[in-house]
Amino acid sequence: MTSTVISAILGLGFWLAAARYYSEGAVGQGSAAISAMRFLAGLATTGLIGAVIRFIPMAGPGTRRLVGQAYLIAFALSGALSGLFLLTLDAWGPSYQFLDGVTSGAWFTAMAIAWAWLSLQDGVLTGLRTAVWVPIANTAFSVAKLVLLVVLAGTLPATGIFFSWSAAIGVSVIPIAWLVFGRLIPRRDAQATQGDGRPTNADIGRFLAGDFSGALFAFAMVNLLPVCVAATAAPAENAYFYISFTVVSTIDLLAINMAASLIVEVGYTPTAFRASARAALRRMTAITLPISAALLLLAPSVLGLFGTSYAEHGTPLLRFMALAVVPGMITQLYFGILRAQARVGRLAALQGLLCALVLGSTLLLLGTMGLTGVGLALLSSQALLTLIVLPDLISLLQNPQTMEEEESAPNSEQSTLTPPPQDWQREFYRTTNMSRL
């Protein structure tokens, strides 16, 4: 949780400085490019991060090969997706046109590959049981991009936001890559024995297939939404959207991390499932409700910190998004319960439904209501899904026997490749940020 708070503060500080040092159009273009880069790199690493976390502990002497293969796959996919994106750049709207050109396109592709590297790096460190380095690397990245943002404001007034963000990636990946391949993996190899149960390609394939669809839907809803807005709105409008989106994402990040901690606790004490879930709900409510209420009341003042134009154009959007946090908190808790019960079929279906609702209604309402329509789309989608899951969630929280029976009974949806969380998973959920703001 500490790492999440630090990342959130530094992330908001970055965009606060960006709004102060750069024009609205530059903020819109920079946030659009960053959103696209994160989406493409994240799409390339979806499933791979969980795979390295799952299989590094059992890879033994094959750890270097496993990690190397994961990196190569991520690099190839992110590079190919970036190339496809650049080839269709005209279809993505005016916010992305500054990427049109050999130099800027090559830089974008290289940075998408580097972001995939950075994302996968967290999973590798966790799998090696050295996740303590994750918040250190994330903090170094956040500080570096903030410093570069200010330094480049005078020389790159139009593109400094994207270049400062992307150039800072090297501050994290280069020293950590040396640490991983120069120190941590050799130490792991020295401690490994021939008896380690090395995973086969079939094992890894089954694992990737198990929760891939649900993870892909969850990823798309968060990361494709800003890309869709940037592709439809003008650069200045996108700036107003992205600032509000970043503010609210900070609260969502806390809810996701608390739901993830539920998975860990249940892995250690499955018979206390109901108590753990209710405790998670109390913690989530105590944190998110006051923040949501404060944003609802103080939205103009909060956005006014970024500039008067942000408060003028973004206040209704931020208020709708702040309201959406409340039903979103409930659905995140329910998703955490489904993951803990390994009910991956229902989880994937609900995540797919939420993704379709959010993206579909956003594209529909953005054209008729502007940015306010995006907030309304998010609120209505989250509220509808909450109504769908609420009866089952209430039953799970109120019935002392329900969860224990779920734990002991065979589950047709449960994957044999999803064991109870181990120590390395506890480290991951408690030290890794689910996203970097």
PDB file of C-alpha atoms in Angstrom, residues 50-60 62-63 66-67 124 126-129 199:
ATOM      1  CA  GLY A  50       1.531 -13.808 -14.307  1.00  0.00           C
ATOM      2  CA  ALA A  51       3.380 -16.612 -16.073  1.00  0.00           C
ATOM      3  CA  VAL A  52       6.845 -15.518 -14.951  1.00  0.00           C
ATOM      4  CA  ILE A  53       5.574 -14.993 -11.412  1.00  0.00           C
ATOM      5  CA  ARG A  54       4.035 -18.465 -11.445  1.00  0.00           C
ATOM      6  CA  PHE A  55       6.869 -20.433 -13.063  1.00  0.00           C
ATOM      7  CA  ILE A  56      10.155 -18.781 -12.057  1.00  0.00           C
ATOM      8  CA  PRO A  57       9.994 -20.386  -8.581  1.00  0.00           C
ATOM      9  CA  MET A  58       9.950 -23.848 -10.169  1.00  0.00           C
ATOM     10  CA  ALA A  59      12.199 -23.169 -13.185  1.00  0.00           C
ATOM     11  CA  GLY A  60      15.432 -24.076 -11.387  1.00  0.00           C
ATOM     12  CA  GLY A  62      16.145 -22.918 -16.548  1.00  0.00           C
ATOM     13  CA  THR A  63      15.302 -19.546 -14.996  1.00  0.00           C
ATOM     14  CA  LEU A  66      12.421 -18.750 -19.119  1.00  0.00           C
ATOM     15  CA  VAL A  67      12.973 -15.054 -18.407  1.00  0.00           C
ATOM     16  CA  VAL A 124      10.441 -11.236 -12.869  1.00  0.00           C
ATOM     17  CA  THR A 126       8.510 -10.979  -7.856  1.00  0.00           C
ATOM     18  CA  GLY A 127       9.096 -14.480  -9.189  1.00  0.00           C
ATOM     19  CA  LEU A 128      12.691 -14.271  -7.950  1.00  0.00           C
ATOM     20  CA  ARG A 129      11.331 -13.334  -4.504  1.00  0.00           C
ATOM     21  CA  PRO A 199       7.625 -26.250 -16.259  1.00  0.00           C
TER      22      PRO A 199
END
